[in-house]
Short mmCIF file of C-alpha atoms and ligand atoms in Angstrom, two decimals:
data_model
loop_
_atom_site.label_atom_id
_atom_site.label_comp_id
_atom_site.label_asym_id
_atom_site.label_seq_id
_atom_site.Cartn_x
_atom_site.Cartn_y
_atom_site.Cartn_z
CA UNK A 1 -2.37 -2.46 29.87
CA UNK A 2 -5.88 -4.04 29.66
CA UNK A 3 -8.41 -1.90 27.02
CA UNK A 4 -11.91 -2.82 28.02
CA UNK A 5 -15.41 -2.38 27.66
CA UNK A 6 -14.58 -2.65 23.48
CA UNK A 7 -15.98 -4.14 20.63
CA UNK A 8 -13.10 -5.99 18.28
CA UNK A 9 -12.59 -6.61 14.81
CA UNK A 10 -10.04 -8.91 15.08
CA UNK A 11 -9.97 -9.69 11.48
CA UNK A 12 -9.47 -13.53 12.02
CA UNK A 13 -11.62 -15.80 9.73
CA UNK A 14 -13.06 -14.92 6.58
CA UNK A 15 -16.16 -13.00 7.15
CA UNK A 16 -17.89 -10.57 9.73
CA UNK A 17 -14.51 -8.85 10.61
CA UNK A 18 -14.08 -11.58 12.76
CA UNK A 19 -16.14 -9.64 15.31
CA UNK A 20 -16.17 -9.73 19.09
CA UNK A 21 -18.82 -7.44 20.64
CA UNK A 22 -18.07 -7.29 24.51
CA UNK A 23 -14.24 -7.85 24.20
CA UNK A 24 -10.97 -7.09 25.67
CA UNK A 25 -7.27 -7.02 24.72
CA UNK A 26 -4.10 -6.51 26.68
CA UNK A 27 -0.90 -5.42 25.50
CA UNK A 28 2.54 -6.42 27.21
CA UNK A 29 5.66 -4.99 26.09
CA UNK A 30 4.64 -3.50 22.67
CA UNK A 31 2.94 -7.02 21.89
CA UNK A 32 -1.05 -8.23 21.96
CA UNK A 33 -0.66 -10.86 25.06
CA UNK A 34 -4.80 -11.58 25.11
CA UNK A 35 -7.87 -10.85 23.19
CA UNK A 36 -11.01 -12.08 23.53
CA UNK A 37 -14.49 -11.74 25.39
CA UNK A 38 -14.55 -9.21 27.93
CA UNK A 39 -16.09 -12.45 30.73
CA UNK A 40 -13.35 -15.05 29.37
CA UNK A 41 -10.30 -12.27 30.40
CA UNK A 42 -7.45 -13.79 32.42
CA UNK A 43 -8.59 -14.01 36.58
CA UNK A 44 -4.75 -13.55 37.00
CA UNK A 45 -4.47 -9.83 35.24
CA UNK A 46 -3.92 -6.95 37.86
CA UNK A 47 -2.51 -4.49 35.71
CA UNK A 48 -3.74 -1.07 34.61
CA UNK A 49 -7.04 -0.95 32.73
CA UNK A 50 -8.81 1.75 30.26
CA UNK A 51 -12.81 1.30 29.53
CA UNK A 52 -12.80 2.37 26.13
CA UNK A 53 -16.97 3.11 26.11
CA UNK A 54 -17.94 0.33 23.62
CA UNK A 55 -15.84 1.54 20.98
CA UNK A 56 -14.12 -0.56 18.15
CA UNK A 57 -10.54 -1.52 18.01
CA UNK A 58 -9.26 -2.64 14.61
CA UNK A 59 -5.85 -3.41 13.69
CA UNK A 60 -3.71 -0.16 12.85
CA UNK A 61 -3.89 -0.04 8.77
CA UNK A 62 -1.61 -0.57 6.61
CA UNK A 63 -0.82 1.07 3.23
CA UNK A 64 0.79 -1.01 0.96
CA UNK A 65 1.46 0.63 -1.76
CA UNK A 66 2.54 4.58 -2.31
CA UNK A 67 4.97 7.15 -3.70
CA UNK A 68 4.77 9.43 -0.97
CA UNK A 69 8.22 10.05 -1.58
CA UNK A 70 8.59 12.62 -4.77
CA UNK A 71 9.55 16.13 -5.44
CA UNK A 72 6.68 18.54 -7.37
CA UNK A 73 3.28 18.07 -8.27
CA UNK A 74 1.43 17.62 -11.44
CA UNK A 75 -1.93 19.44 -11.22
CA UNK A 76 -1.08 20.71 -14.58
CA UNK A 77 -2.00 17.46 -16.09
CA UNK A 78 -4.86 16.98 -14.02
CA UNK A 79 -5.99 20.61 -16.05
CA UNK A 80 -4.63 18.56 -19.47
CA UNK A 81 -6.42 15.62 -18.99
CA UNK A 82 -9.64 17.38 -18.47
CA UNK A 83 -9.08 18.83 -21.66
CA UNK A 84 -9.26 15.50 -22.71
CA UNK A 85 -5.77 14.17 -23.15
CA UNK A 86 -5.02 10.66 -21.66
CA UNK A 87 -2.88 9.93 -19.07
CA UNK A 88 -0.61 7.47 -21.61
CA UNK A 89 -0.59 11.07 -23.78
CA UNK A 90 0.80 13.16 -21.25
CA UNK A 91 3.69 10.54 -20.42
CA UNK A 92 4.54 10.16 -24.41
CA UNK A 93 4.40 14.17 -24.37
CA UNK A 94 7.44 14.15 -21.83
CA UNK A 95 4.83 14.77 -18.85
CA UNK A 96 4.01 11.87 -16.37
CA UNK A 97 6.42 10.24 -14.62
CA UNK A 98 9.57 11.56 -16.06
CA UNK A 99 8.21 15.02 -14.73
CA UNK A 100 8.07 14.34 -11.19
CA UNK A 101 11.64 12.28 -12.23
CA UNK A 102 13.04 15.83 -12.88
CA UNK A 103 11.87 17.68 -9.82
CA UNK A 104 12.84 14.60 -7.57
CA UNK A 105 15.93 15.12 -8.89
CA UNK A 106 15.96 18.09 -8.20
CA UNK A 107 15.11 18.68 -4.73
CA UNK A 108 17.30 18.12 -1.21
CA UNK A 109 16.58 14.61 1.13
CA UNK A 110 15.39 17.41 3.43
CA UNK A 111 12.91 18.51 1.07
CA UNK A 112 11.49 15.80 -0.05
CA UNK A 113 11.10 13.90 3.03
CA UNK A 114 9.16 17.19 4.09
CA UNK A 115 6.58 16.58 1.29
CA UNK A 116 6.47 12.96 1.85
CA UNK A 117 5.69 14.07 5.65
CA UNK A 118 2.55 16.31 4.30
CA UNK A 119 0.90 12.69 3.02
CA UNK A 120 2.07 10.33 5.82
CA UNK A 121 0.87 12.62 8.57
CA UNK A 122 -3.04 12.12 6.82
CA UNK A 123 -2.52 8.70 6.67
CA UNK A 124 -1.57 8.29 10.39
CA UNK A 125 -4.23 10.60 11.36
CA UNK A 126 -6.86 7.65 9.88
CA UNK A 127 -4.77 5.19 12.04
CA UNK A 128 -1.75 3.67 9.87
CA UNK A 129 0.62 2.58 11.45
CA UNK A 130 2.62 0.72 8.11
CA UNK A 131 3.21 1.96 4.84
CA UNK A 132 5.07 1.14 1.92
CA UNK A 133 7.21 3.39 0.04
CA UNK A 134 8.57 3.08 -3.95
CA UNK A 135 11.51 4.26 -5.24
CA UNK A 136 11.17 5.32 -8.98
CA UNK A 137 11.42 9.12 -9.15
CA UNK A 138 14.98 9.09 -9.80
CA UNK A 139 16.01 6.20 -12.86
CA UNK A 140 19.49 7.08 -11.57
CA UNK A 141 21.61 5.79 -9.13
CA UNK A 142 22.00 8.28 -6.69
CA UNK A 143 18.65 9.47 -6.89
CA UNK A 144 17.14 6.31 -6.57
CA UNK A 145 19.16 5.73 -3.53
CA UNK A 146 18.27 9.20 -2.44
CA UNK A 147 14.41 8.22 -2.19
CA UNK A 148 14.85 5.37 -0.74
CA UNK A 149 17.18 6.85 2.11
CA UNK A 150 14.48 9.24 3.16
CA UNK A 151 11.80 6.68 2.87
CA UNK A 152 13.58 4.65 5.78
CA UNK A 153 13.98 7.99 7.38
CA UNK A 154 10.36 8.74 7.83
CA UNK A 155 10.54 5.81 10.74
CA UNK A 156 13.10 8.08 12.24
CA UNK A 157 10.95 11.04 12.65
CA UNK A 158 7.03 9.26 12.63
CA UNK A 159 5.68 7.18 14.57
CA UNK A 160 5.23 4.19 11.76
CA UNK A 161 7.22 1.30 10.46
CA UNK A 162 8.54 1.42 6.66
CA UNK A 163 9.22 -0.88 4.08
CA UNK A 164 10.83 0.17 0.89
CA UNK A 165 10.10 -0.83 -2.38
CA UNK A 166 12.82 -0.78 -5.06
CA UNK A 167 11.31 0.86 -8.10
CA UNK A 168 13.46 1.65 -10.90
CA UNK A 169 12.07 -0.15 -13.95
CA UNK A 170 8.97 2.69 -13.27
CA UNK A 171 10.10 4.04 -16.47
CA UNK A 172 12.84 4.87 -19.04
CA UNK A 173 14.16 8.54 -18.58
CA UNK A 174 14.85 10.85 -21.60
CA UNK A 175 18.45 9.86 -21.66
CA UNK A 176 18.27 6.24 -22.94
CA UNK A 177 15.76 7.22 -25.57
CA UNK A 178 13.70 4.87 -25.36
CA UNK A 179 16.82 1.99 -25.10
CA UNK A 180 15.03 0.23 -22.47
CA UNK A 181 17.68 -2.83 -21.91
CA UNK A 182 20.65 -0.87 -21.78
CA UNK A 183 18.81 1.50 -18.97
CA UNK A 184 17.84 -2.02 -16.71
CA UNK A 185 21.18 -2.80 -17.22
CA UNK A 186 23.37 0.45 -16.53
CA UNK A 187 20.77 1.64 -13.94
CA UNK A 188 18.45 -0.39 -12.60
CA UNK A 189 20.66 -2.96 -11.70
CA UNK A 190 23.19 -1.28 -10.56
CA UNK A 191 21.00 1.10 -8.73
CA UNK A 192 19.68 -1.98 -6.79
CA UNK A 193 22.76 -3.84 -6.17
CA UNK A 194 24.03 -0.12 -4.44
CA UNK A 195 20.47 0.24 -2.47
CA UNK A 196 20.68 -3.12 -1.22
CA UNK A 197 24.21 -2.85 0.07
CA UNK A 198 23.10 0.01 1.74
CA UNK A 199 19.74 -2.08 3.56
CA UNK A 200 17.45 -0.21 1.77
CA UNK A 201 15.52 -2.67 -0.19
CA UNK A 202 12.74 -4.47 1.05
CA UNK A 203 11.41 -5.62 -2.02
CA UNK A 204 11.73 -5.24 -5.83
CA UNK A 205 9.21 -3.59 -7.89
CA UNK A 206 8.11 -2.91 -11.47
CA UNK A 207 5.86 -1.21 -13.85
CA UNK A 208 5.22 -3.85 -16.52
CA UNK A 209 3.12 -1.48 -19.27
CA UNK A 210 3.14 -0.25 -23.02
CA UNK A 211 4.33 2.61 -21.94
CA UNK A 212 7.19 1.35 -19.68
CA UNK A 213 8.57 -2.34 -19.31
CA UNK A 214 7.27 -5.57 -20.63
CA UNK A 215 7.99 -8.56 -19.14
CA UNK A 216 11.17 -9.45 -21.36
CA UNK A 217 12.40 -6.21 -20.01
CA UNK A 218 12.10 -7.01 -16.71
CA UNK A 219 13.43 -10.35 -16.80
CA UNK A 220 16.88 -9.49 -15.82
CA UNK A 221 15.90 -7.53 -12.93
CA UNK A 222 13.84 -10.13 -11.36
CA UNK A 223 16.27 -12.60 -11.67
CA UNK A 224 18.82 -10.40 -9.96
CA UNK A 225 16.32 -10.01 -7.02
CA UNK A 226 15.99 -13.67 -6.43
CA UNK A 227 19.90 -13.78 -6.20
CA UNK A 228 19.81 -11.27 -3.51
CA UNK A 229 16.81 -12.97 -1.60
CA UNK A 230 14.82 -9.74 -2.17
CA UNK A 231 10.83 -10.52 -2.86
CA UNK A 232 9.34 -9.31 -6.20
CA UNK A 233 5.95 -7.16 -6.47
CA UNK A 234 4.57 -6.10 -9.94
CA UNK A 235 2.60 -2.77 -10.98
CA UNK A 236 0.65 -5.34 -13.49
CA UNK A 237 -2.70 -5.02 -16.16
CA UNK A 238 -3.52 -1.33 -15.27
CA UNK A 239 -4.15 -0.11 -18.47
CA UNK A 240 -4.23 -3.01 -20.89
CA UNK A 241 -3.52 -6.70 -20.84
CA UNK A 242 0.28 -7.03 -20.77
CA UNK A 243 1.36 -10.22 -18.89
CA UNK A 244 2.56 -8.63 -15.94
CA UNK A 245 0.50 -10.96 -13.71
CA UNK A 246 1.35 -13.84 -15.37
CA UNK A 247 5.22 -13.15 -14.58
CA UNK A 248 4.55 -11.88 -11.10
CA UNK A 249 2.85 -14.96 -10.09
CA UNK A 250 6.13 -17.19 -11.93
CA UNK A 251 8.95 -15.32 -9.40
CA UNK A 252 6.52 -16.11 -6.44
CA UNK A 253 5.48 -12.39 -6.14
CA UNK A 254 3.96 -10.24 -2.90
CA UNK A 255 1.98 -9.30 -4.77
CA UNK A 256 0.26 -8.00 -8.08
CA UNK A 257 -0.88 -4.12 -8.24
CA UNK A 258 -3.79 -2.54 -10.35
CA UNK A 259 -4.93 -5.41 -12.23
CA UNK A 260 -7.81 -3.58 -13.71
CA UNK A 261 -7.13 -5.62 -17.04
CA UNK A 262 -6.35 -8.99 -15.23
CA UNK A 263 -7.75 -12.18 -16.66
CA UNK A 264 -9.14 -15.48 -15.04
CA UNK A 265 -6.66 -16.90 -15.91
CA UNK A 266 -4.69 -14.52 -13.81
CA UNK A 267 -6.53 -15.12 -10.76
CA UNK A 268 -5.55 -18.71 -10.59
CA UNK A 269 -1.68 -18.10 -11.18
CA UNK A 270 -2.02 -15.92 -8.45
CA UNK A 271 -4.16 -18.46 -6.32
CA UNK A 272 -1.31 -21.31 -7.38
CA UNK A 273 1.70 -18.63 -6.36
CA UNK A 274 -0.08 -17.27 -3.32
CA UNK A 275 -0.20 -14.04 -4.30
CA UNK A 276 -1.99 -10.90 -3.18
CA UNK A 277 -4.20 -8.59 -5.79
CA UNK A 278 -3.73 -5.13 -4.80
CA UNK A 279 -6.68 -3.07 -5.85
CA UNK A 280 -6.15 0.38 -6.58
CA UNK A 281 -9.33 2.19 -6.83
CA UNK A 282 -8.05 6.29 -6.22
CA UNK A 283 -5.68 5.21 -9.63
CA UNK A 284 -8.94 3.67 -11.31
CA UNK A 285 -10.60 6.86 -10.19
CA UNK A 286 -8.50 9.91 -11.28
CA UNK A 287 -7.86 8.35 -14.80
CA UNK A 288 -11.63 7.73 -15.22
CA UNK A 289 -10.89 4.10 -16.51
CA UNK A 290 -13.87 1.94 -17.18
CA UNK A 291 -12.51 -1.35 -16.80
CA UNK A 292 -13.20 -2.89 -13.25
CA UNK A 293 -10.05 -5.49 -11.89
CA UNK A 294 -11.75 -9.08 -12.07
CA UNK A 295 -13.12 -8.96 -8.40
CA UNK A 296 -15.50 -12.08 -8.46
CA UNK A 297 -12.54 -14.30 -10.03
CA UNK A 298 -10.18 -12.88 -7.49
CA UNK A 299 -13.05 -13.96 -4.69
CA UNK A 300 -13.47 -17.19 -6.33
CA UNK A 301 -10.15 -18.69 -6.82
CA UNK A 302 -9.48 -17.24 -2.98
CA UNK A 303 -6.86 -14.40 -3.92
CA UNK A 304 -6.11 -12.67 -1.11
CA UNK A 305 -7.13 -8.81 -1.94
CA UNK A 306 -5.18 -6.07 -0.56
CA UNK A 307 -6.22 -2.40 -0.83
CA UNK A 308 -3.55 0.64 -0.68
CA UNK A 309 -3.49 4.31 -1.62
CA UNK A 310 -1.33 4.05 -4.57
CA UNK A 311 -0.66 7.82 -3.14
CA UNK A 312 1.19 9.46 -6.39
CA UNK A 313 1.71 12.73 -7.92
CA UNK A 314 0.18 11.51 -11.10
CA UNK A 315 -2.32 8.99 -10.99
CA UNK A 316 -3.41 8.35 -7.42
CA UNK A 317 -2.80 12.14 -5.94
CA UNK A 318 -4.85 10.27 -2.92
CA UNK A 319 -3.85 10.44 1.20
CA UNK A 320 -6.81 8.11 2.56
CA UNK A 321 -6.94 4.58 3.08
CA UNK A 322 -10.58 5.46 4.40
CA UNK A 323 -11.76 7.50 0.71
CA UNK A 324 -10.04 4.18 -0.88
CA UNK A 325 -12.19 1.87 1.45
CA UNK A 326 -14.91 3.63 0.11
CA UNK A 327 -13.86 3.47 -3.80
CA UNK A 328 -13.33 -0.06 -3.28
CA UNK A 329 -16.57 -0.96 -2.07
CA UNK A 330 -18.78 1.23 -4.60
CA UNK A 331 -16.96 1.47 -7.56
CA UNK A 332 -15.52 -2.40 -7.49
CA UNK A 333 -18.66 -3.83 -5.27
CA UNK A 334 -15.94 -5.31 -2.82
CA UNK A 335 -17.70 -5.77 0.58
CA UNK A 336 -17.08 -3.35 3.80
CA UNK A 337 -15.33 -6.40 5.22
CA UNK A 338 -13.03 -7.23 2.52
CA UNK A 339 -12.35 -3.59 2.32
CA UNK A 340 -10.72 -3.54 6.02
CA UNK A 341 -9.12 -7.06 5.27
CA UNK A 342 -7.85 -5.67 2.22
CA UNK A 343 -6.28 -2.65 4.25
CA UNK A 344 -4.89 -4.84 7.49
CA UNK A 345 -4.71 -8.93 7.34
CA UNK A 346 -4.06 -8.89 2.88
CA UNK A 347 -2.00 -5.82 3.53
CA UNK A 348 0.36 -7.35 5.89
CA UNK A 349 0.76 -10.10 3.42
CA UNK A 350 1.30 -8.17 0.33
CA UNK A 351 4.26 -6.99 2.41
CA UNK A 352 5.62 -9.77 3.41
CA UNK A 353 4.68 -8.81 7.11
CA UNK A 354 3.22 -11.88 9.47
CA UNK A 355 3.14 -9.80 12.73
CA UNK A 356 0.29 -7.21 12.35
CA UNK A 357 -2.89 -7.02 10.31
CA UNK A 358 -4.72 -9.14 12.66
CA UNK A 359 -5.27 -8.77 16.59
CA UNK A 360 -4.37 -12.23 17.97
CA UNK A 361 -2.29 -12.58 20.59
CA UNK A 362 1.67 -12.38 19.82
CA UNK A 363 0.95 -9.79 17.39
CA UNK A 364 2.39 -6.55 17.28
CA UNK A 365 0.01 -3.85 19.46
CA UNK A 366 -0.75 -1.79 16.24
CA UNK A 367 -4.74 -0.90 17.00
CA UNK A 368 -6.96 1.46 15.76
CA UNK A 369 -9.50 2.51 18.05
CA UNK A 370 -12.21 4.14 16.15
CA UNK A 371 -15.62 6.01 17.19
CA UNK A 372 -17.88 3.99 15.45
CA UNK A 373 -20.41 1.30 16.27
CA UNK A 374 -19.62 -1.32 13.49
CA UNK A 375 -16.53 -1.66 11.20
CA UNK A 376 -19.09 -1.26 8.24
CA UNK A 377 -19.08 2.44 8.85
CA UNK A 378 -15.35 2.70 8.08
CA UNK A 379 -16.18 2.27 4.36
CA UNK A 380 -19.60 3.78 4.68
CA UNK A 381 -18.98 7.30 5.06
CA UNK A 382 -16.83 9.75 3.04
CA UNK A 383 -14.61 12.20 3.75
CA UNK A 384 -14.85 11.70 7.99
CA UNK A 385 -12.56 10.42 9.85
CA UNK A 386 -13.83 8.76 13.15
CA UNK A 387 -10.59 7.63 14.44
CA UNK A 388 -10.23 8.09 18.38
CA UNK A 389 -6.72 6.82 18.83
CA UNK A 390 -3.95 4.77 17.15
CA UNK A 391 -1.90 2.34 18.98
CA UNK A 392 1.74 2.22 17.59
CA UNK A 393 3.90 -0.63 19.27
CA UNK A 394 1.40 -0.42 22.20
CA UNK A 395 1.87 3.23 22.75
CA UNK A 396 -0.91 5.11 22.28
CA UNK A 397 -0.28 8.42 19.85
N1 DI6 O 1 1.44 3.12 -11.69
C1 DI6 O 1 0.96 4.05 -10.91
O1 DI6 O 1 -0.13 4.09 -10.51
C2 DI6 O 1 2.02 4.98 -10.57
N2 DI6 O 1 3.14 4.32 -11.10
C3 DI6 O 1 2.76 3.29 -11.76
O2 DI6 O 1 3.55 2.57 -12.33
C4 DI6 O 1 1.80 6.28 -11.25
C5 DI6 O 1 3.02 7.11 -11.28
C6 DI6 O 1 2.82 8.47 -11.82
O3 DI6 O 1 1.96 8.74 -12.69
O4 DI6 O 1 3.59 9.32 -11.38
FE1 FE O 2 1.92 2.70 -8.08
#
């Protein structure tokens, strides 16, 4: 299938989106087999064609970070915080986390893979086609396992490929009190030996924070990853200065997430360990922080950035990668085009994924084709969604 007539953002190179203006791309067998200027295309090419009017073909998106997966909702604390508790009060108070812990508990596979369905289905309507999905409702065994079975079973019913996050050091339920190494070591590792028997586990995740692990804590975990072979990622410096980053960048991490409170010194042991920042600006947002993740050192010491949802009950109750595009550029000052880098090329990388992100030939045919004149305007505006059509595996949905 030859699309024609298109201007592409193919996303290669560092700067202006990597932009062709009169282009053309054909797909073969779910797969991009040519891109490039319209007058350059193959003489040889006799299959069918589309003119696609001049409009702009991105890759598909990516989310790379979310907790679409969780039973409940916790508007009640959106009413408490206004009322001027914090979010770290509301999770000492028994709220936060460990309530949405209890209602995922709670509810059926069915059930909560038909609320996870109510936040995917907005995301693919702005043209995702891969999204991440965390564990850490259940700091149990079988409920861990439980979210992470219907996370792999939203490929089964949407059009959209999964990875699945481990997440069970997200925090320490009620009934360790507190006894954080005995609950990494009864649950957590168990939990994640079980899931990855089971090929659940893409990577391993954490939330290294005052209020949940510290980096000693998590030790034991990330060492059992590496002895499985499973990748580490890190929810790190969201809400103070904790060393997460540091530690992330030691076991060769994905990727660090948040990083509101990340140093300089951060941003080169990511640089050294390749990797990604993962800004989070709906999280930044709802909890009306004030500190701003270290942007210029991430741009100067070349850390990839990655952008993602963060799509959560609690902190990020967010279902646009295009509202985050926006955050990102005016609350953080990233730039339009590191915005859609950060939500295709860097998000690809901060899961470990080499096949999409990019349009170059021998890539995977996940496009976005999009109503707009210039990729600018996907940040620009807020709250429209000018996608035309999304390209999943070359089939267009
Ligand atoms: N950081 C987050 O942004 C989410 N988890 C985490 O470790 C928030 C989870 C929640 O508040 O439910
Ligand atoms: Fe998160």
């Amino acid at each position: 299938m030859l699309l024609r007539n298109v201007t592409l953002a193919t996303m290669q190179g560092d700067q202006s989106y990597g932009l062709v203006p009169s282009g053309a791309l054909i797909i073969d067998a779910g797969h991009i087999a040519w891109v490039g200027e319209e007058k350059d295309l193959p003489p040889n090419y006799n299959g069918p064609e589309e003119d696609l009017s001049g409009r702009l073909i991105t890759p598909a998106l990516i989310d790379c970070h979310t907790h679409v997966v969780h039973g409940g909702n916790r508007s009640n604390e959106f009413e408490m915080r206004l009322m001027g508790a914090s979010y770290q009060e509301v999770a000492r108070a028994g709220g936060g986390i460990v309530s949405t812990v209890t209602a995922t508990r709670e509810a059926s596979e069915e059930m909560l893979l038909k609320g996870a369905l109510r936040f995917v289905d907005a995301l693919l309507a702005e043209g995702v086609c891969t999204l991440e999905v965390k564990s850490g409702y259940g700091l149990d065994i079988d409920t861990e396992l439980k979210m992470l079975r219907v996370a792999k079973a939203i490929a089964s019913v949407r059009d959209v490929r999964i990875k699945s996050t481990f997440l069970g050091a997200h925090a320490v339920p009620a009934e360790f009190h507190e006894n954080t190494a005995t609950y990494v070591s009864q649950v957590c590792i168990p939990a994640l030996n079980a899931a990855h028997a089971e090929g659940l586990v893409d990577a391993v995740d954490g939330f290294c924070e005052g209020i949940a692990f510290s980096p000693a804590d998590l030790k034991p975990l990330f060492e059992r990853a590496m002895a499985l072979g499973l990748p580490v990622k890190l929810h790190a410096e969201q809400l103070s200065h904790f060393g997460g980053t540091e530690m992330a960048a030691r076991y060769g991490a994905l990727s660090a997430d948040h990083l509101e409170y990340a140093t300089e010194a951060d941003a080169k042991a990511l640089a050294q360990a390749g990797s990604v920042a993962v800004i989070l600006p709906a999280a930044f947002y709802t909890l009306r922080e004030t500190q701003v993740p270290p942007i210029k050192a991430f741009r100067s010491h070349g850390v990839p950035m990655a952008l993602a949802t963060d799509c959560n009950p609690g902190s990020s109750p967010i279902a646009s990668l295009l509202l985050t595009m926006n955050m990102a550029c005016t609350l953080f000052r990233m730039t339009p085009h590191e915005a859609l880098a950060g939500v295709t090329r860097h998000a690809a990388s901060a899961l470990g994924l080499f096949d999409c992100g990019m349009l170059a030939s021998g890539m995977r045919a996940d496009l976005a084709v999009w109503d707009v004149e210039h990729p600018a305007e996907l940040a620009y505006r807020i709250g429209y969604n000018p996608l035309w059509r999304r390209f999943f595996g070359g089939r267009a949905k």
